[in-house]
Amino acid sequence: MESVYILVGRRGNGEILVEVLNDSGVTLGPARPVSAHDFPSLVRHEELGSPRWVWEDTASIYPVLLEAGVRVERAHDLRLCHAILRHSVLTAASELARSEPSRWDAALAFVAESRDPGATLFELLGDDIDADGDGDGHGDAGFADLAAEFRSQLAAVAETEEPGRLRLLLAAESAGALIAAEMRFAGLPWRTDVHDELLTRVLGPRVGPGVRPVLLEKLVGRIRLELDDPLVNPDSPPELTRALRRAGLAVTSTRAWELKELDHPVIEPLLEYKKLARLLSANGWYWMDTWIVDGRFHPEYLPGGVVTGRWATRGGGALQLPKQVRGAVVADSGWKLVVADAAQLEPRILAALSSDTAMADAGRGTDLYAGIVASGVVETRAHAKVAMLGAMYGATTGESGRLLPRLARAYPRALALTETAARAGERGDQVTTRLGRSSPPPGEAWYAAQSLASSEGAGDADERRARTQARDWGRFTRNFVVQGSAAEWALCWMAEIRRELRKLTAEVEAGAGADVGVGVGAGAVAGSAFASGSPSGDGGSVFADVPHLVFFLHDEVIVHTPEYLATRVATIIEEAAATAGRHLFGSFPVDFLLTVATVDNYGDAK
DNA sequence: TTATCTGGCGCG
DNA sequence: AAAGCGCGCCAGATAA
């Protein structure tokens, strides 16, 4: 079946243009203008034919559709896909990679920063968000530029030896962009009352800004007493270091792990203080007031925000939600959270990347580290873990370094892959993930340091610096291959989960004889950035009654689902992991084990 | 005063 | 036991 693409662009006057293309990017008819107001209904209608929407930036356009109650099944995000193809060594010979930098390169950062979730449809779709600076706006020429870019991307992929890989990567990256927008829109269910109780229990009652809660103040009192310093501020590392030294403790820093080694009565209250002060400043009442809107946490997810292809986030530190506060993530009444975590994802990815069947065997149907122990490679699970991490991160010393030779003997292919990636980085070469995302080349300064060291009259210091930098970059490329390929697996996993959840939704709605139209129509929730029509959060939104992804954390997802569907959701997530593994690694026999928990609150999921 | 850097720590 | 990858965010310190 031939794919149909619909290209979406805009004119300077706020009007939107849509044009149907075939799967070579060739126009099948004239571009049709549509007003910003009518755009969501057009999309809803065209969705019946399952097109792939081709647009510049999902993060700018899709929130508008969600707000209007419209979801789309598939997209091609020109901005994200360009970034991949521009830097991949697989497409280095393509026109796209060889042409002069254009707005697709220079303007990316600008577009990414210009988003505003509260912006109106007109602002998002009608405004000039191109940063080409030539002031000619976006007449039909701008639209033609989108079509040309799309064709250029298709051509770059088609020219590669195994186009299926990059095709999958671009589809996964684009699906990720849809998911990112949907997760932000839906938000993570968050009970501020539960959060407040938790804070009050460990810090004392809420106080204004600049005031220490009472339990924290008490700890400060004990610290000052034990250090015999009535004024020391434990929030100031220099002050604290001086005070500790005066008390006879030979510290080089105030880091918790260094303090833990010391035997002194101040250590216990000090470590406790650090823990609680961190909670207050990072996820205290101020955080709650700032980031929780109508019972939902709405961080902005940035697909491709990390060089390796991992996601970044902006706002609220969503990827660092401490375990301490996860109890405040509570399913709505009548709903459940299905929390799934890929167990030992990166070693499994490494086993598959390197076709190391022995390592894959160690993880078959069991905890991979336990499997390594069972194979007699090392004595304890902790050893297996630290040795594996050392192999993937490039440890040379300590316990990890000592255990590496045993790992290398048992799993030569896996270890050879990480070594090869490290050597490539040390030479300044790029490395590439399973699906084709390449590491950036090192910067000018790096090359300069290398050539300086090998030039006539280079000093010992020059050589040492060059060697250090080469090894540093080698550790980066060593890890890039594994972390980046794991990120690709996670994207495929999530895309598959999303697809199956939509099928489940359609099935349930058909079975119930319900009106299959989702959402409440354009404009019904205008004025709210997140479409929260009821106190429980999702009322009136496109996710009001259906299971949907609400959180993603590198190798972990959360689906918020009506309770009666929780079992089926868990099955979908399990099967999606196996499917993602096949998409990346074909028939190579590697398990991607999950731990899946159906819970009322995130804190209960281990 | 504001802008940027640093130490420290949360997550994977 | 604290090396070895990728991030974001905070308070305090320092530069401008």
XYZ file of C-alpha atoms (C1' of nucleotides) in Angstrom:
634
model
C 0.000 0.000 0.000
C 1.375 3.348 -1.022
C 1.769 5.912 1.697
C 0.098 9.229 1.272
C 1.785 12.288 2.637
C 0.141 15.594 3.361
C 2.465 18.533 3.508
C 1.464 21.355 5.846
C 2.868 24.850 5.585
C 1.753 28.374 6.159
C 1.503 31.690 4.504
C 2.410 35.017 5.979
C -1.251 35.940 6.234
C -1.939 33.194 8.733
C -3.476 30.917 6.172
C -2.365 27.307 6.032
C -1.552 25.379 2.889
C -1.919 21.635 2.520
C -0.760 19.542 -0.380
C -0.963 15.823 -1.057
C 2.259 14.080 -2.078
C 3.086 10.531 -3.065
C 5.793 8.548 -1.373
C 8.470 10.092 -3.546
C 7.425 13.517 -2.397
C 5.877 14.352 -5.757
C 2.855 16.629 -5.708
C -0.419 14.936 -6.555
C -2.504 18.091 -6.731
C -2.467 21.811 -6.128
C -1.814 23.190 -2.662
C -5.093 24.008 -0.953
C -5.378 26.981 1.367
C -7.260 26.558 4.634
C -7.852 29.030 7.415
C -6.242 28.426 10.773
C -9.747 28.064 12.176
C -10.708 25.293 9.761
C -7.379 23.479 9.923
C -8.233 21.103 12.784
C -11.419 19.901 11.108
C -9.526 19.304 7.909
C -6.972 17.217 9.772
C -9.698 15.266 11.546
C -11.295 14.500 8.200
C -8.084 13.539 6.411
C -7.047 11.260 9.276
C -9.622 8.764 8.031
C -7.160 7.974 5.228
C -4.205 7.480 7.614
C -1.848 9.915 5.901
C 1.568 10.852 7.187
C 1.556 14.554 8.027
C 4.700 16.303 6.900
C 5.419 19.523 8.692
C 8.297 21.590 9.851
C 7.963 21.264 13.581
C 5.575 18.995 15.450
C 6.155 20.887 18.672
C 4.753 24.067 17.127
C 1.794 22.637 15.260
C 0.547 19.585 17.093
C -0.384 21.283 20.388
C -2.849 23.401 18.438
C -4.531 20.305 17.081
C -4.634 18.608 20.462
C -6.177 21.716 21.931
C -8.862 21.468 19.274
C -9.477 17.820 20.141
C -7.681 16.288 17.169
C -4.997 13.604 17.256
C -2.981 12.354 14.320
C -1.654 8.890 13.722
C 1.583 9.553 11.851
C 3.878 12.441 11.071
C 7.212 13.318 9.520
C 8.964 16.058 11.454
C 11.174 17.870 8.958
C 13.161 19.683 11.631
C 14.094 16.581 13.639
C 14.687 14.417 10.575
C 16.905 17.036 8.991
C 19.104 17.103 12.060
C 19.591 13.331 11.898
C 20.299 13.196 8.165
C 22.561 16.217 8.187
C 24.955 14.524 10.615
C 24.634 10.834 9.887
C 27.667 9.298 8.219
C 25.251 7.079 6.287
C 23.971 10.110 4.385
C 27.223 12.061 4.299
C 27.375 11.877 0.502
C 23.831 13.147 0.031
C 22.830 16.474 -1.413
C 21.195 17.274 1.920
C 24.422 16.822 3.860
C 26.688 18.488 1.316
C 24.717 21.637 0.640
C 25.487 24.923 2.368
C 23.937 25.333 5.820
C 20.422 26.686 5.457
C 17.657 27.707 7.808
C 17.170 23.998 8.445
C 20.491 24.063 10.210
C 20.846 27.573 11.550
C 17.287 28.205 12.613
C 16.697 25.020 14.555
C 17.652 26.421 17.896
C 15.539 29.479 17.294
C 12.442 27.453 16.488
C 12.955 25.250 19.495
C 13.113 28.250 21.791
C 10.199 30.128 20.334
C 7.475 27.792 21.486
C 4.903 28.907 23.957
C 2.252 26.468 25.127
C -0.172 29.285 25.772
C 0.182 30.783 22.319
C -2.905 30.987 20.205
C -3.501 29.191 16.968
C -2.773 32.394 15.095
C 0.473 32.959 16.893
C 1.685 29.440 16.352
C 0.654 28.922 12.790
C 0.415 32.399 11.401
C 3.472 34.007 12.832
C 6.857 34.236 11.302
C 8.792 31.516 13.014
C 11.267 31.181 10.214
C 14.563 32.660 11.154
C 16.064 33.024 7.739
C 16.096 36.747 8.275
C 15.550 37.630 4.645
C 12.220 39.112 5.494
C 10.377 37.649 2.549
C 8.051 35.785 4.859
C 6.320 32.647 3.740
C 4.491 32.955 0.587
C 4.228 29.990 -1.653
C 8.001 30.037 -1.984
C 8.314 29.025 1.675
C 5.881 26.219 1.025
C 7.873 25.017 -1.959
C 10.913 24.998 0.292
C 9.182 22.544 2.622
C 8.384 20.220 -0.268
C 11.953 20.463 -1.530
C 13.352 19.676 1.903
C 11.063 16.675 2.206
C 12.154 15.320 -1.177
C 15.755 15.935 -0.243
C 15.285 13.885 2.927
C 13.595 11.016 1.100
C 16.384 10.989 -1.472
C 19.118 11.003 1.150
C 17.600 7.954 2.819
C 16.931 6.124 -0.434
C 20.570 6.425 -1.457
C 21.832 4.566 1.597
C 22.729 0.911 1.556
C 20.056 -0.155 4.018
C 17.387 2.542 3.750
C 15.142 0.623 6.116
C 17.266 1.655 9.070
C 17.079 5.400 8.618
C 13.465 5.096 7.519
C 12.680 3.439 10.822
C 14.702 6.025 12.721
C 12.938 8.954 11.077
C 9.538 7.376 11.663
C 10.410 6.671 15.287
C 11.805 10.139 15.861
C 8.671 11.685 14.378
C 6.401 9.420 16.387
C 8.387 10.526 19.407
C 7.598 14.140 18.588
C 3.868 13.314 18.524
C 4.157 11.457 21.803
C 6.115 14.292 23.388
C 3.403 16.786 22.506
C 0.670 14.439 23.694
C 2.372 13.714 27.004
C 2.865 17.385 27.681
C -0.728 18.070 26.783
C -2.150 15.295 28.951
C 0.281 15.852 31.814
C 1.340 13.535 34.602
C -1.385 13.216 37.259
C -0.086 15.003 40.345
C -1.743 15.306 43.751
C -0.591 18.548 45.338
C -2.269 17.596 48.618
C -0.227 14.397 48.824
C 2.923 16.282 47.870
C 2.257 18.959 50.495
C 1.717 16.329 53.198
C 4.973 14.670 52.276
C 6.879 17.952 52.430
C 5.285 18.918 55.722
C 6.139 15.562 57.249
C 9.860 15.779 56.497
C 10.495 19.540 56.424
C 7.861 20.978 58.725
C 4.922 23.211 57.800
C 5.140 25.353 54.706
C 6.942 28.690 55.081
C 7.480 31.644 52.798
C 10.391 31.996 50.413
C 13.749 32.638 52.053
C 12.694 31.036 55.321
C 13.929 27.610 56.418
C 11.195 25.178 57.415
C 11.415 24.282 61.092
C 12.858 20.789 60.766
C 15.566 22.090 58.467
C 16.332 24.908 60.909
C 16.709 22.361 63.693
C 19.286 20.477 61.669
C 21.183 23.696 61.056
C 21.253 24.221 64.831
C 22.761 20.780 65.388
C 25.324 21.299 62.631
C 26.420 24.640 64.104
C 26.665 23.092 67.545
C 28.742 20.121 66.414
C 31.053 22.358 64.383
C 31.169 24.921 67.168
C 30.383 27.604 64.597
C 27.161 29.512 65.378
C 27.000 31.220 61.973
C 28.043 28.628 59.404
C 25.705 28.368 56.432
C 25.566 24.736 55.276
C 24.287 25.900 51.889
C 27.616 27.544 51.151
C 30.258 25.005 50.113
C 33.237 27.304 50.850
C 31.918 28.243 54.301
C 31.085 24.665 55.101
C 34.490 23.430 53.955
C 36.230 25.949 56.219
C 34.064 24.995 59.172
C 34.696 21.276 58.646
C 38.437 21.865 58.457
C 38.364 23.914 61.635
C 36.675 20.945 63.276
C 39.620 18.767 62.260
C 38.081 17.056 59.244
C 40.463 16.921 56.279
C 37.869 17.316 53.526
C 38.583 18.369 49.959
C 34.930 19.071 49.191
C 31.514 18.940 50.815
C 30.175 16.202 48.598
C 27.943 13.716 50.350
C 29.916 10.647 49.324
C 33.101 12.129 50.766
C 31.380 13.094 54.012
C 29.962 9.599 54.361
C 33.444 8.226 54.897
C 34.090 10.411 57.934
C 33.488 9.640 61.578
C 32.289 12.767 63.358
C 29.035 13.724 65.112
C 28.302 16.474 62.574
C 28.136 14.060 59.648
C 24.755 12.547 60.410
C 22.797 15.835 60.722
C 24.742 17.332 57.845
C 23.897 14.543 55.412
C 20.288 14.696 56.546
C 20.288 18.440 55.992
C 21.704 18.100 52.483
C 19.046 15.595 51.546
C 16.170 17.687 52.815
C 17.549 20.993 51.539
C 17.775 19.427 48.118
C 14.157 18.286 48.321
C 13.042 21.767 49.330
C 14.929 23.602 46.612
C 14.368 21.152 43.759
C 10.884 19.768 44.424
C 9.447 21.807 47.265
C 6.383 24.033 47.480
C 7.773 26.540 45.044
C 8.263 23.828 42.450
C 4.728 22.591 43.072
C 3.217 26.060 42.624
C 5.218 26.623 39.466
C 4.770 23.353 37.620
C 1.549 21.710 38.705
C -1.457 23.040 36.807
C -4.925 21.629 37.507
C -3.528 18.478 39.041
C -1.126 17.744 36.203
C 2.630 18.146 35.670
C 3.217 19.376 32.109
C 6.946 19.381 31.344
C 8.093 20.097 27.823
C 9.794 17.079 26.291
C 12.500 17.694 23.718
C 12.966 14.675 21.426
C 16.493 14.561 20.098
C 17.471 17.059 22.784
C 20.554 15.037 23.765
C 23.371 14.301 21.284
C 22.839 10.576 21.631
C 19.182 10.872 20.643
C 17.833 10.708 24.125
C 15.148 13.164 25.062
C 15.763 16.215 27.171
C 13.082 18.175 28.988
C 12.539 21.785 29.842
C 10.750 22.991 32.925
C 10.416 21.291 36.251
C 13.303 18.874 35.875
C 11.038 16.092 34.673
C 13.842 13.629 34.048
C 15.099 13.990 37.596
C 11.904 13.398 39.555
C 13.351 12.095 42.818
C 12.016 8.828 44.150
C 11.128 10.748 47.321
C 8.197 12.556 45.669
C 6.886 9.922 43.297
C 4.145 9.095 45.749
C 2.438 12.321 44.670
C 1.959 10.903 41.180
C -1.472 9.351 41.732
C -3.915 7.894 39.222
C -7.344 9.507 38.993
C -10.128 7.728 40.767
C -11.197 4.739 38.680
C -7.875 4.844 36.838
C -4.506 3.124 37.233
C -0.911 3.843 36.389
C 0.864 1.120 34.482
C 4.560 1.670 35.120
C 7.001 -0.256 32.953
C 10.760 -0.264 33.086
C 13.152 -1.990 30.684
C 15.475 -4.100 32.833
C 19.213 -3.729 32.066
C 18.358 -2.134 28.748
C 21.832 -0.961 27.742
C 23.675 -4.272 28.236
C 20.955 -6.030 26.262
C 21.323 -3.447 23.520
C 25.072 -4.007 23.560
C 24.626 -7.776 23.305
C 22.369 -7.368 20.287
C 24.511 -4.692 18.610
C 27.540 -6.949 18.794
C 25.663 -10.217 18.143
C 27.156 -11.499 21.365
C 24.998 -14.566 21.867
C 26.700 -15.472 25.134
C 25.731 -12.143 26.655
C 22.234 -12.377 25.206
C 21.966 -15.872 26.731
C 22.892 -14.471 30.134
C 19.847 -12.201 29.987
C 17.365 -14.706 28.594
C 14.293 -14.736 30.774
C 16.185 -13.374 33.734
C 17.974 -10.424 35.244
C 21.006 -10.049 33.007
C 23.404 -9.368 35.858
C 22.149 -12.437 37.699
C 22.680 -14.360 34.484
C 26.293 -13.207 34.318
C 26.796 -14.464 37.869
C 25.099 -17.767 37.038
C 27.534 -18.200 34.148
C 30.373 -17.996 36.656
C 31.902 -14.832 35.191
C 31.856 -12.911 38.468
C 30.728 -13.704 42.012
C 28.022 -11.183 42.760
C 25.328 -9.197 41.001
C 26.950 -5.971 42.168
C 30.195 -7.022 40.522
C 28.414 -7.899 37.299
C 26.733 -4.538 37.239
C 29.765 -2.426 37.990
C 31.823 -4.352 35.443
C 29.192 -3.915 32.738
C 28.871 -0.222 33.435
C 32.632 0.058 33.319
C 32.681 -1.605 29.890
C 30.049 0.760 28.541
C 31.423 3.924 30.131
C 35.117 3.236 29.779
C 36.264 2.706 33.347
C 39.974 1.984 33.707
C 40.585 1.941 37.418
C 38.976 0.744 40.607
C 36.878 -2.338 41.028
C 35.239 -1.910 37.657
C 38.609 -1.816 35.893
C 39.788 -4.917 37.734
C 36.714 -6.923 36.706
C 36.826 -5.962 33.039
C 39.221 -8.698 31.858
C 36.857 -11.379 33.178
C 33.993 -9.794 31.295
C 36.103 -9.550 28.149
C 36.927 -13.255 28.331
C 33.280 -14.238 28.675
C 31.858 -11.747 26.173
C 34.571 -10.918 23.658
C 32.252 -9.683 20.927
C 30.425 -7.210 23.154
C 33.613 -5.848 24.633
C 35.236 -5.618 21.200
C 32.381 -3.414 20.056
C 32.820 -0.937 22.880
C 36.603 -0.929 22.388
C 36.259 -0.301 18.673
C 33.929 2.614 19.328
C 36.393 4.055 21.823
C 39.322 3.767 19.415
C 37.288 5.512 16.707
C 36.609 8.425 19.013
C 40.246 8.663 20.005
C 41.123 9.068 16.318
C 38.463 11.741 15.918
C 36.174 9.487 13.860
C 32.412 9.478 14.163
C 30.449 6.458 15.362
C 26.901 5.477 14.477
C 23.982 3.859 16.256
C 22.013 0.850 15.099
C 19.535 2.908 13.098
C 21.962 5.522 11.833
C 22.363 8.436 14.205
C 26.007 9.534 14.200
C 28.063 11.149 16.905
C 29.221 14.708 16.247
C 32.844 15.132 15.244
C 35.036 16.654 17.949
C 35.440 20.438 17.893
C 38.188 22.530 16.359
C 40.042 22.765 19.653
C 40.233 18.985 19.890
C 41.856 18.614 16.484
C 44.145 21.528 17.215
C 45.344 19.855 20.411
C 45.980 16.587 18.555
C 48.037 18.153 15.786
C 49.936 20.325 18.225
C 50.969 17.217 20.156
C 52.314 15.494 17.050
C 54.066 18.558 15.710
C 57.725 19.377 15.885
C 58.794 20.605 19.301
C 55.664 19.620 21.181
C 56.197 19.482 24.924
C 55.258 16.742 27.374
C 52.354 18.849 28.557
C 51.013 19.160 24.995
C 51.212 15.425 24.531
C 49.575 14.702 27.842
C 46.740 17.108 27.147
C 46.155 15.643 23.702
C 46.137 12.114 25.056
C 43.679 13.020 27.806
C 41.360 14.703 25.343
C 41.577 11.791 22.944
C 40.652 9.356 25.709
C 37.836 11.587 26.904
C 36.363 11.651 23.423
C 36.834 7.913 23.136
C 34.756 7.381 26.251
C 32.079 9.559 24.752
C 31.915 7.630 21.454
C 32.158 4.329 23.338
C 29.023 5.217 25.236
C 27.308 6.966 22.327
C 26.762 3.768 20.383
C 25.074 2.005 23.277
C 23.153 4.912 24.763
C 22.027 6.092 21.321
C 20.882 2.655 20.200
C 19.050 2.192 23.488
C 17.306 5.508 22.863
C 16.218 4.183 19.461
C 14.836 1.041 21.023
C 12.920 3.170 23.518
C 11.467 5.315 20.727
C 10.291 2.230 18.852
C 8.887 0.800 22.069
C 6.878 3.921 22.774
C 5.690 4.315 19.203
C 4.457 0.742 19.300
C 2.731 1.274 22.643
C 1.016 4.369 21.296
C -0.153 2.581 18.182
C -1.581 -0.345 20.124
C -3.244 1.898 22.687
C -5.034 3.674 19.849
C -6.199 0.352 18.445
C -7.425 -0.653 21.872
C -9.298 2.603 22.165
C -10.925 2.161 18.777
C -11.918 -1.380 19.660
C -13.437 -0.413 22.976
C -15.337 2.478 21.476
C -16.671 0.328 18.649
C -17.669 -2.388 21.093
C -19.521 0.064 23.258
C -21.370 1.341 20.231
C -20.169 4.729 21.279
C -19.724 7.743 19.122
C -16.195 7.239 17.845
C -15.525 10.923 17.445
C -12.976 11.875 20.008
C -12.662 15.239 21.542
C -15.236 17.933 21.880
C -14.555 20.005 18.826
C -12.518 23.030 18.051
C -12.761 25.927 20.387
C -14.484 24.182 23.240
C -11.440 24.416 25.425
C -9.891 27.540 24.022
C -8.039 29.701 26.462
C -6.440 26.913 28.411
C -2.931 25.857 27.599
C -3.574 22.314 28.705
C -7.262 21.756 28.178
C -8.124 20.792 31.698
C -11.838 20.964 31.783
C -12.470 19.285 35.115
C -10.793 19.057 38.495
C -9.634 15.538 37.722
C -7.637 16.929 34.878
C -8.496 15.353 31.557
C -12.179 16.094 31.355
C -13.138 17.438 27.986
C -9.774 16.671 26.455
C -8.869 14.222 23.790
C -7.576 11.878 26.490
C -10.610 12.096 28.740
C -11.632 8.446 28.563
C -8.749 6.631 26.961
C -5.487 5.059 28.113
C -2.527 7.263 27.200
C 1.181 7.720 27.835
C 1.896 10.265 30.556
C 5.602 9.882 31.281
C 8.837 8.716 29.719
C 12.243 8.429 31.324
C 14.846 6.918 28.974
C 13.900 3.274 29.593
C 10.667 3.630 31.514
C 7.100 4.630 30.605
C 3.893 5.323 32.480
C 0.455 4.845 30.979
C -2.580 6.349 32.715
C -5.529 4.096 32.024
C -9.084 3.421 33.087
C -8.832 0.596 35.591
C -10.810 -1.919 33.554
C -8.233 -1.724 30.747
C -5.116 -1.945 32.917
C -4.458 -5.630 32.238
C -4.685 -5.153 28.507
C -2.457 -2.089 28.685
C 0.186 -4.086 30.536
C 0.076 -6.742 27.824
C 0.427 -4.110 25.119
C 3.516 -2.700 26.808
C 5.086 -6.151 27.120
C 4.454 -7.056 23.518
C 5.684 -3.682 22.320
C 9.072 -4.366 23.906
C 9.458 -7.555 21.895
C 8.296 -5.808 18.738
C 10.787 -2.986 19.232
C 13.549 -5.573 19.631
C 12.597 -7.204 16.322
C 12.459 -3.854 14.559
C 16.012 -3.054 15.615
C 17.659 -6.457 15.632
C 15.535 -8.727 13.460
C 15.697 -12.326 14.594
C 18.748 -11.986 16.832
C 17.731 -13.837 19.997
C 17.851 -11.212 22.707
C 15.188 -10.633 25.355
C 14.083 -7.173 26.359
C 12.757 -7.881 29.813
C 10.423 -5.456 31.525
C 9.248 -4.948 35.029
C 5.625 -3.892 34.832
C 3.601 -2.680 37.791
C -0.033 -1.616 37.851
C -0.373 0.808 40.730
C -2.317 3.721 42.137
C 0.776 5.814 42.650
C 4.201 5.933 41.037
C 5.918 5.575 44.405
C 4.531 2.048 44.710
C 6.215 0.925 41.497
C 9.396 -0.284 43.199
C 22.545 45.415 39.601
C 22.625 41.368 36.094
C 24.980 37.525 33.725
C 27.750 33.520 33.966
C 30.328 30.017 36.362
C 30.793 26.340 39.859
C 29.689 22.831 43.143
C 26.516 19.727 44.245
C 22.974 16.315 43.392
C 18.752 14.401 41.258
C 17.662 10.985 37.229
C 18.810 7.179 33.507
C 33.872 2.289 46.439
C 33.118 6.823 44.353
C 36.151 5.732 38.916
C 33.655 5.851 33.830
C 28.653 8.116 29.976
C 24.420 11.429 29.154
C 21.525 15.286 31.134
C 18.756 19.808 34.133
C 18.279 22.656 37.981
C 19.384 25.057 42.195
C 21.968 28.209 45.424
C 25.983 30.593 46.091
C 30.126 32.667 44.266
C 32.215 35.505 41.067
C 32.678 38.500 37.064
C 31.017 42.396 34.613
